[in-house]
Short mmCIF file of C-alpha atoms in Angstrom, two decimals:
data_model
loop_
_atom_site.label_atom_id
_atom_site.label_comp_id
_atom_site.label_asym_id
_atom_site.label_seq_id
_atom_site.Cartn_x
_atom_site.Cartn_y
_atom_site.Cartn_z
CA UNK A 1 -0.47 0.16 0.54
CA UNK A 2 1.31 3.22 -0.52
CA UNK A 3 1.85 4.88 1.88
CA UNK A 4 1.22 9.07 0.59
CA UNK A 5 -1.67 11.03 1.96
CA UNK A 6 -4.04 12.50 -0.56
CA UNK A 7 -5.46 15.62 1.01
CA UNK A 8 -9.19 17.55 0.41
CA UNK A 9 -9.43 21.31 1.13
CA UNK A 10 -11.87 23.89 0.00
CA UNK A 11 -9.31 26.39 1.99
CA UNK A 12 -5.54 25.64 -0.02
CA UNK A 13 -3.94 27.69 2.98
CA UNK A 14 -5.25 24.50 5.46
CA UNK A 15 -4.58 22.12 2.86
CA UNK A 16 -1.03 23.33 1.57
CA UNK A 17 0.29 23.71 6.09
CA UNK A 18 -1.22 19.89 6.62
CA UNK A 19 1.37 19.45 3.95
CA UNK A 20 4.20 21.01 5.57
CA UNK A 21 4.00 19.78 8.29
CA UNK A 22 3.14 16.13 7.48
CA UNK A 23 6.37 16.11 5.50
CA UNK A 24 8.61 16.83 8.45
CA UNK A 25 7.40 13.65 9.59
CA UNK A 26 8.39 12.72 6.33
CA UNK A 27 4.63 11.94 4.90
CA UNK A 28 4.42 13.06 1.05
CA UNK A 29 1.07 14.57 0.59
CA UNK A 30 -0.63 15.26 -2.30
CA UNK A 31 -3.53 18.39 -2.52
CA UNK A 32 -6.12 18.96 -4.15
CA UNK A 33 -8.81 21.11 -4.15
CA UNK A 34 -12.10 19.41 -4.33
CA UNK A 35 -13.41 16.40 -3.77
CA UNK A 36 -14.05 15.46 -7.24
CA UNK A 37 -10.70 16.75 -7.44
CA UNK A 38 -9.65 13.90 -5.09
CA UNK A 39 -11.92 10.99 -7.49
CA UNK A 40 -9.69 12.43 -10.03
CA UNK A 41 -6.42 11.63 -8.14
CA UNK A 42 -7.32 8.38 -6.27
CA UNK A 43 -7.95 7.38 -9.19
CA UNK A 44 -4.75 7.77 -11.28
CA UNK A 45 -2.56 6.75 -8.35
CA UNK A 46 -3.21 4.75 -5.37
CA UNK A 47 -2.82 6.21 -1.47
CA UNK A 48 -2.40 4.70 1.44
CA UNK A 49 -5.10 7.34 3.10
CA UNK A 50 -7.57 10.08 2.52
CA UNK A 51 -7.45 12.98 4.96
CA UNK A 52 -10.58 15.48 3.77
CA UNK A 53 -12.81 18.67 5.49
CA UNK A 54 -16.38 18.03 5.88
CA UNK A 55 -17.36 21.29 4.48
CA UNK A 56 -16.41 22.10 0.82
CA UNK A 57 -18.67 23.08 -1.56
CA UNK A 58 -20.14 20.80 -4.61
CA UNK A 59 -19.49 17.61 -2.60
CA UNK A 60 -18.91 16.93 0.33
CA UNK A 61 -17.30 15.37 3.21
CA UNK A 62 -19.39 13.47 3.06
CA UNK A 63 -20.29 12.67 0.13
CA UNK A 64 -16.53 11.87 -0.73
CA UNK A 65 -16.52 9.27 2.00
CA UNK A 66 -19.96 7.54 -0.15
CA UNK A 67 -17.50 7.49 -3.07
CA UNK A 68 -14.59 6.42 -1.33
CA UNK A 69 -16.50 3.60 0.18
CA UNK A 70 -18.05 2.49 -3.25
CA UNK A 71 -14.99 2.52 -5.13
CA UNK A 72 -12.05 2.04 -3.39
CA UNK A 73 -13.19 -0.23 -0.32
CA UNK A 74 -10.67 -0.51 2.70
CA UNK A 75 -9.21 2.85 2.11
CA UNK A 76 -9.05 4.83 5.20
CA UNK A 77 -10.84 8.26 5.87
CA UNK A 78 -9.57 10.81 8.34
CA UNK A 79 -12.48 13.81 7.82
CA UNK A 80 -11.47 17.30 9.43
CA UNK A 81 -13.84 19.32 11.17
CA UNK A 82 -14.59 21.88 13.80
CA UNK A 83 -16.18 21.64 16.64
CA UNK A 84 -19.28 22.80 16.49
CA UNK A 85 -19.66 19.60 14.40
CA UNK A 86 -18.54 16.68 16.19
CA UNK A 87 -22.19 15.80 14.79
CA UNK A 88 -21.11 15.02 11.63
CA UNK A 89 -17.93 13.66 12.71
CA UNK A 90 -19.95 11.03 13.97
CA UNK A 91 -21.88 10.09 11.36
CA UNK A 92 -18.22 10.22 9.19
CA UNK A 93 -17.18 7.35 11.34
CA UNK A 94 -20.90 5.23 11.22
CA UNK A 95 -20.20 5.65 7.44
CA UNK A 96 -16.66 3.95 7.28
CA UNK A 97 -14.50 7.15 8.37
CA UNK A 98 -11.35 5.76 10.36
CA UNK A 99 -11.17 8.71 12.59
CA UNK A 100 -11.38 12.17 12.63
CA UNK A 101 -9.48 15.58 13.85
CA UNK A 102 -11.16 18.50 15.61
CA UNK A 103 -10.19 22.17 13.70
CA UNK A 104 -8.18 23.84 15.47
CA UNK A 105 -5.72 21.09 15.40
CA UNK A 106 -3.53 19.44 17.46
CA UNK A 107 0.62 18.82 15.56
CA UNK A 108 0.70 15.81 17.64
CA UNK A 109 -2.69 14.53 17.49
CA UNK A 110 -2.82 15.77 13.86
CA UNK A 111 -0.06 13.17 13.21
CA UNK A 112 -1.12 10.64 15.42
CA UNK A 113 -4.51 10.03 14.07
CA UNK A 114 -2.33 9.90 10.31
CA UNK A 115 -0.07 7.36 11.14
CA UNK A 116 -2.47 4.86 12.69
CA UNK A 117 -4.71 5.84 9.26
CA UNK A 118 -1.47 4.65 7.32
CA UNK A 119 -1.16 1.68 9.80
CA UNK A 120 -4.23 0.24 9.69
CA UNK A 121 -3.89 1.20 5.38
CA UNK A 122 -0.33 -1.12 5.78
CA UNK A 123 -2.32 -3.90 7.75
CA UNK A 124 -5.43 -4.46 5.75
CA UNK A 125 -6.12 -7.22 3.25
CA UNK A 126 -7.13 -5.76 -0.35
CA UNK A 127 -10.19 -6.59 -0.14
CA UNK A 128 -12.79 -6.62 -3.09
CA UNK A 129 -16.51 -4.20 -2.07
CA UNK A 130 -19.13 -6.36 -0.35
CA UNK A 131 -22.64 -7.01 -2.61
CA UNK A 132 -24.39 -3.79 -3.18
CA UNK A 133 -28.17 -4.48 -1.32
CA UNK A 134 -30.42 -5.15 -3.83
CA UNK A 135 -33.25 -2.34 -4.61
CA UNK A 136 -35.72 -3.41 -2.68
CA UNK A 137 -33.97 -2.67 0.77
CA UNK A 138 -33.39 -6.33 1.22
CA UNK A 139 -29.99 -6.94 1.84
CA UNK A 140 -30.12 -10.66 0.85
CA UNK A 141 -30.86 -12.30 -1.92
CA UNK A 142 -31.67 -15.79 -2.94
CA UNK A 143 -34.11 -18.58 -2.06
CA UNK A 144 -31.86 -21.84 -1.73
CA UNK A 145 -33.33 -24.13 1.43
CA UNK A 146 -29.54 -23.11 2.44
CA UNK A 147 -31.04 -19.66 2.35
CA UNK A 148 -34.80 -19.80 3.72
CA UNK A 149 -32.59 -21.58 7.23
CA UNK A 150 -30.23 -18.51 7.52
CA UNK A 151 -33.49 -15.53 7.05
CA UNK A 152 -35.12 -17.61 9.44
CA UNK A 153 -32.30 -17.79 11.51
CA UNK A 154 -31.31 -15.11 11.32
CA UNK A 155 -34.83 -13.22 12.14
CA UNK A 156 -35.42 -14.69 14.70
CA UNK A 157 -32.36 -13.78 15.84
CA UNK A 158 -32.89 -10.04 15.92
CA UNK A 159 -35.75 -10.24 17.60
CA UNK A 160 -33.74 -10.90 20.50
CA UNK A 161 -30.40 -8.91 22.19
CA UNK A 162 -27.94 -11.99 22.21
CA UNK A 163 -24.63 -12.52 20.69
CA UNK A 164 -24.43 -13.71 17.35
CA UNK A 165 -21.79 -14.89 15.43
CA UNK A 166 -21.47 -15.53 12.02
CA UNK A 167 -19.39 -17.97 9.96
CA UNK A 168 -18.74 -19.09 6.64
CA UNK A 169 -16.28 -18.89 4.15
CA UNK A 170 -15.05 -15.22 2.98
CA UNK A 171 -17.40 -13.88 0.73
CA UNK A 172 -20.17 -15.30 1.41
CA UNK A 173 -21.85 -12.18 2.61
CA UNK A 174 -21.64 -11.96 7.06
CA UNK A 175 -21.58 -8.01 7.12
CA UNK A 176 -24.66 -8.12 4.30
CA UNK A 177 -26.30 -10.78 7.49
CA UNK A 178 -25.21 -8.35 10.46
CA UNK A 179 -27.00 -4.88 9.29
CA UNK A 180 -30.07 -7.17 8.59
CA UNK A 181 -29.78 -8.08 12.13
CA UNK A 182 -28.88 -4.73 13.43
CA UNK A 183 -31.47 -3.66 10.28
CA UNK A 184 -34.53 -6.20 11.90
CA UNK A 185 -33.28 -5.16 15.64
CA UNK A 186 -35.36 -3.16 18.00
CA UNK A 187 -32.28 -1.05 17.83
CA UNK A 188 -31.74 -0.94 13.79
CA UNK A 189 -32.65 2.85 14.35
CA UNK A 190 -28.98 2.96 16.64
CA UNK A 191 -25.40 2.66 14.84
CA UNK A 192 -24.31 -0.06 13.13
CA UNK A 193 -20.15 0.36 14.46
CA UNK A 194 -17.96 -1.62 12.28
CA UNK A 195 -14.50 -2.88 14.07
CA UNK A 196 -12.19 -4.75 11.58
CA UNK A 197 -10.24 -6.63 14.37
CA UNK A 198 -8.20 -8.40 10.80
CA UNK A 199 -7.35 -4.30 9.57
CA UNK A 200 -5.88 -2.62 12.84
CA UNK A 201 -2.18 -3.80 14.49
CA UNK A 202 -2.53 -4.85 17.93
CA UNK A 203 -1.02 -1.56 19.29
CA UNK A 204 -4.53 0.09 17.60
CA UNK A 205 -6.40 -2.00 18.04
CA UNK A 206 -7.69 -1.31 22.04
CA UNK A 207 -8.00 2.57 21.90
CA UNK A 208 -9.92 2.15 18.86
CA UNK A 209 -12.47 -0.20 19.65
CA UNK A 210 -11.94 1.66 23.99
CA UNK A 211 -11.31 4.98 22.65
CA UNK A 212 -8.30 7.09 24.97
CA UNK A 213 -8.02 10.26 27.24
CA UNK A 214 -5.66 13.20 26.92
CA UNK A 215 -2.18 12.54 27.61
CA UNK A 216 -2.65 7.97 27.41
CA UNK A 217 0.31 8.05 25.06
CA UNK A 218 2.12 9.68 22.54
CA UNK A 219 0.14 11.52 20.02
CA UNK A 220 -3.25 11.58 22.02
CA UNK A 221 -4.02 15.44 22.08
CA UNK A 222 -7.50 15.24 22.93
CA UNK A 223 -9.85 13.00 24.49
CA UNK A 224 -11.56 10.71 22.05
CA UNK A 225 -14.59 8.29 22.25
CA UNK A 226 -14.33 4.09 21.36
CA UNK A 227 -15.71 1.80 18.47
CA UNK A 228 -17.57 1.05 21.53
CA UNK A 229 -19.11 4.70 22.61
CA UNK A 230 -20.26 5.67 18.87
CA UNK A 231 -22.06 2.57 18.85
CA UNK A 232 -23.94 3.65 22.36
CA UNK A 233 -27.68 2.27 22.30
CA UNK A 234 -27.09 -0.11 18.63
CA UNK A 235 -24.82 -2.90 17.83
CA UNK A 236 -20.92 -3.09 17.40
CA UNK A 237 -19.86 -5.47 14.34
CA UNK A 238 -16.17 -7.08 15.16
CA UNK A 239 -15.65 -8.42 11.98
CA UNK A 240 -12.55 -11.23 11.43
CA UNK A 241 -12.91 -11.57 15.52
CA UNK A 242 -10.76 -14.30 14.75
CA UNK A 243 -7.94 -12.71 13.59
CA UNK A 244 -8.08 -10.50 17.23
CA UNK A 245 -4.03 -10.97 18.43
CA UNK A 246 -4.55 -13.27 22.30
CA UNK A 247 -3.95 -10.07 24.52
CA UNK A 248 -6.90 -7.97 23.46
CA UNK A 249 -9.28 -11.54 23.51
CA UNK A 250 -9.50 -10.98 27.40
CA UNK A 251 -10.50 -7.68 26.93
CA UNK A 252 -12.99 -8.10 24.99
CA UNK A 253 -14.46 -11.05 26.92
CA UNK A 254 -14.86 -8.76 30.10
CA UNK A 255 -16.50 -6.21 27.52
CA UNK A 256 -19.15 -9.01 26.76
CA UNK A 257 -19.47 -10.74 30.10
CA UNK A 258 -20.16 -7.42 32.21
CA UNK A 259 -20.56 -4.97 29.41
CA UNK A 260 -18.15 -2.58 31.05
CA UNK A 261 -14.37 -1.44 29.60
CA UNK A 262 -11.88 1.67 29.82
CA UNK A 263 -10.73 4.33 28.20
CA UNK A 264 -6.85 4.07 27.90
CA UNK A 265 -5.86 6.76 30.52
CA UNK A 266 -9.07 6.45 32.24
CA UNK A 267 -9.32 3.85 34.96
CA UNK A 268 -13.18 4.53 35.87
CA UNK A 269 -15.21 1.95 34.40
CA UNK A 270 -18.32 2.24 31.63
CA UNK A 271 -20.81 0.57 30.75
CA UNK A 272 -21.72 -0.36 26.88
CA UNK A 273 -25.49 -0.11 26.62
CA UNK A 274 -24.07 -2.40 22.94
CA UNK A 275 -25.21 -5.57 21.30
CA UNK A 276 -22.37 -7.70 19.35
CA UNK A 277 -22.09 -9.80 15.43
CA UNK A 278 -19.29 -11.43 15.53
CA UNK A 279 -17.93 -12.90 12.45
CA UNK A 280 -15.17 -15.05 10.99
CA UNK A 281 -13.82 -17.47 8.45
CA UNK A 282 -11.62 -18.98 10.43
CA UNK A 283 -12.44 -22.97 12.13
CA UNK A 284 -12.85 -21.38 15.42
CA UNK A 285 -13.38 -24.78 16.89
CA UNK A 286 -9.50 -25.91 16.07
CA UNK A 287 -8.26 -22.24 17.02
CA UNK A 288 -9.79 -22.77 20.95
CA UNK A 289 -7.70 -26.40 20.26
CA UNK A 290 -4.49 -25.24 19.58
CA UNK A 291 -4.49 -22.05 21.77
CA UNK A 292 -5.12 -19.99 19.25
CA UNK A 293 -8.77 -18.08 20.95
CA UNK A 294 -9.47 -18.05 24.36
CA UNK A 295 -12.48 -21.25 25.11
CA UNK A 296 -14.23 -19.13 27.33
CA UNK A 297 -14.71 -16.22 24.72
CA UNK A 298 -15.43 -18.64 21.39
CA UNK A 299 -18.53 -19.26 23.85
CA UNK A 300 -19.73 -16.12 25.21
CA UNK A 301 -19.17 -15.48 21.22
CA UNK A 302 -21.79 -18.30 20.26
CA UNK A 303 -24.52 -17.30 21.90
CA UNK A 304 -26.46 -17.40 18.53
CA UNK A 305 -24.04 -19.20 15.49
CA UNK A 306 -25.19 -17.97 12.29
CA UNK A 307 -23.07 -20.50 9.35
CA UNK A 308 -22.93 -18.75 6.12
CA UNK A 309 -23.28 -21.32 3.02
CA UNK A 310 -21.22 -21.37 0.05
CA UNK A 311 -21.82 -19.90 -3.39
CA UNK A 312 -21.84 -24.15 -4.67
CA UNK A 313 -24.42 -24.82 -1.19
CA UNK A 314 -26.32 -22.61 -2.96
CA UNK A 315 -26.37 -22.80 -6.96
CA UNK A 316 -29.55 -22.76 -7.87
CA UNK A 317 -28.99 -19.01 -6.47
CA UNK A 318 -26.73 -17.60 -8.82
CA UNK A 319 -28.98 -16.75 -11.96
CA UNK A 320 -31.09 -14.87 -9.73
CA UNK A 321 -28.04 -12.71 -7.77
CA UNK A 322 -26.13 -12.38 -11.92
CA UNK A 323 -29.43 -10.66 -12.69
CA UNK A 324 -29.25 -8.54 -9.80
CA UNK A 325 -25.61 -8.14 -10.10
CA UNK A 326 -26.15 -6.95 -14.41
CA UNK A 327 -28.82 -4.58 -13.19
CA UNK A 328 -26.82 -2.98 -10.64
CA UNK A 329 -23.02 -2.59 -12.15
CA UNK A 330 -25.31 -1.61 -15.76
CA UNK A 331 -27.08 1.21 -14.16
CA UNK A 332 -23.15 2.02 -12.77
CA UNK A 333 -20.99 1.76 -15.79
CA UNK A 334 -23.29 3.75 -17.90
CA UNK A 335 -25.02 0.25 -19.62
CA UNK A 336 -28.24 0.48 -17.72
CA UNK A 337 -29.40 -2.01 -20.82
CA UNK A 338 -27.31 -5.53 -19.49
CA UNK A 339 -28.45 -8.88 -19.53
CA UNK A 340 -27.59 -12.13 -19.87
CA UNK A 341 -28.67 -14.49 -22.45
CA UNK A 342 -30.10 -17.77 -21.23
CA UNK A 343 -27.51 -19.80 -22.39
CA UNK A 344 -24.93 -17.31 -20.13
CA UNK A 345 -26.57 -17.98 -16.93
CA UNK A 346 -26.99 -21.47 -17.43
CA UNK A 347 -23.16 -21.88 -17.73
CA UNK A 348 -22.80 -19.02 -14.27
CA UNK A 349 -24.77 -21.85 -12.60
CA UNK A 350 -22.15 -24.55 -13.40
CA UNK A 351 -19.62 -22.59 -12.65
CA UNK A 352 -17.19 -23.19 -9.42
CA UNK A 353 -17.83 -20.36 -7.18
CA UNK A 354 -14.35 -20.33 -4.93
CA UNK A 355 -14.75 -16.47 -3.93
CA UNK A 356 -19.02 -17.24 -3.56
CA UNK A 357 -20.54 -14.27 -3.88
CA UNK A 358 -17.97 -11.86 -4.00
CA UNK A 359 -16.40 -13.44 -7.12
CA UNK A 360 -19.81 -13.41 -9.17
CA UNK A 361 -20.20 -9.97 -8.28
CA UNK A 362 -16.18 -9.20 -9.92
CA UNK A 363 -17.57 -11.05 -13.01
CA UNK A 364 -20.46 -9.58 -13.66
CA UNK A 365 -18.67 -6.14 -13.02
CA UNK A 366 -15.33 -7.04 -15.27
CA UNK A 367 -18.68 -8.32 -18.27
CA UNK A 368 -20.47 -5.17 -18.46
CA UNK A 369 -17.06 -3.25 -18.36
CA UNK A 370 -16.14 -5.23 -21.20
CA UNK A 371 -18.09 -5.99 -22.91
CA UNK A 372 -19.09 -4.82 -26.62
CA UNK A 373 -23.01 -5.77 -26.59
CA UNK A 374 -25.62 -4.66 -23.57
CA UNK A 375 -26.54 -8.82 -24.01
CA UNK A 376 -24.00 -10.82 -22.38
CA UNK A 377 -23.46 -14.77 -23.10
CA UNK A 378 -21.82 -17.83 -22.86
CA UNK A 379 -19.32 -17.17 -24.26
CA UNK A 380 -18.16 -14.24 -22.23
CA UNK A 381 -18.84 -15.38 -19.29
CA UNK A 382 -16.39 -18.85 -20.35
CA UNK A 383 -13.52 -15.99 -21.35
CA UNK A 384 -13.72 -14.24 -17.62
CA UNK A 385 -14.46 -17.39 -15.83
CA UNK A 386 -10.78 -18.67 -18.50
CA UNK A 387 -9.30 -15.27 -17.73
CA UNK A 388 -10.08 -16.07 -13.79
CA UNK A 389 -8.82 -19.28 -13.39
CA UNK A 390 -5.53 -20.43 -12.09
CA UNK A 391 -3.01 -20.35 -14.93
CA UNK A 392 -2.28 -24.58 -14.92
CA UNK A 393 -2.62 -27.31 -16.34
CA UNK A 394 -1.09 -29.15 -20.04
CA UNK A 395 -0.27 -25.75 -21.27
CA UNK A 396 1.80 -24.43 -18.07
CA UNK A 397 3.00 -27.71 -17.87
CA UNK A 398 4.48 -27.99 -21.72
CA UNK A 399 5.94 -24.42 -20.69
CA UNK A 400 7.38 -25.44 -17.89
CA UNK A 401 8.44 -28.69 -19.83
CA UNK A 402 9.91 -26.41 -22.12
CA UNK A 403 12.03 -24.75 -19.56
CA UNK A 404 13.55 -28.21 -18.29
CA UNK A 405 14.87 -28.92 -22.99
CA UNK A 406 16.02 -25.41 -22.24
CA UNK A 407 18.35 -26.15 -19.39
CA UNK A 408 19.50 -29.52 -20.33
CA UNK A 409 20.66 -28.35 -24.03
CA UNK A 410 22.21 -25.13 -22.20
CA UNK A 411 23.80 -27.36 -20.26
CA UNK A 412 25.35 -29.10 -22.61
CA UNK A 413 26.23 -27.06 -24.59
CA UNK A 414 28.20 -24.69 -21.56
CA UNK A 415 29.80 -27.80 -19.85
CA UNK A 416 31.47 -24.74 -16.64
CA UNK A 417 28.06 -25.06 -15.54
CA UNK A 418 27.55 -28.20 -15.61
CA UNK A 419 27.60 -27.47 -11.64
CA UNK A 420 24.37 -25.72 -11.09
CA UNK A 421 22.21 -26.41 -8.16
CA UNK A 422 19.12 -27.75 -10.77
CA UNK A 423 16.96 -26.51 -6.66
CA UNK A 424 17.16 -23.41 -8.30
CA UNK A 425 14.55 -25.02 -11.16
CA UNK A 426 12.84 -26.83 -8.72
#
């Protein structure tokens, strides 16, 4: 991930001064004066993080955040706001912002926040965006028996307040189910706050979850609420909880059991009025057996377990999902008439989907963008499936065979190379 920062502020003096401040700390910064210019800059090259003002003419910071979340998921966005617009900063955090900085900001504070965002960017694995919710407003598409069972369980889970553990392969839609449970629950009007357990380094996870007081550590120039506080009355979604280090698991267990926590730098206990939903693609039972995950935390998280089926287990839903995605991405890419032929849908239904719904989503978007006509045919689907498949098989074996023959001929012609270590070609 690129370690540079994109600065967005309609006040050039502020933008230039922040850029100079970051430059003094060895952080490369690029300044633009508007949200539209920021999108153009992001299209031109990658950045490690974005630092944007909230109040700007035209596209404001919240609109820019929405675009970045949609087009560059996982890219940390830090918002700058005045003391009088704290509510806007909280709204930005709910929308996915990594953090916020208050004006007038302290030098150490802004450096700390930017370094934290860049660290999270480096730690995060690039992930394709989750499937967008259907236009009907329902988060889950599919009528396969496995999906019907999931819907029944999530509706029952939503009625209560017990902790839910979502398991299943990557790309099966665990985050969508978490949002659906929250939306259907009595807490649906309150915040839904996500904690990316895999994206944050261990040193930052605690402060991100519980918040901190001014002076709690170097760079803590002012007090900051944690995600638990921001989710007050609502739901916290612990995404990829299986990646949480053991040192943090005990603190999370206390929070789940006692609903109490402490801000860093403040020993006074605080009460958390939140519901917890966790998700993982790891085998937590095996991790418990191997000592990598606490057994007591595992049982506390799994009060209501819901397993998400792979796409292979619900192959009959593939045509329905494909038609939905082609409609969404056709509208987004100026191809509103795009659609699949019957043969193309049949080919999609028989394909293996190791990346699950997320893989299908990405393939459909690629087909919409690259196709010459609005009707997407089976041959085009076949080409994209071949292109996406691992490049192994007879062609690869043939290439390796030719390479071996070339090496043998080369060694025969150059006896002085006869002692070449054959491991180099293994």
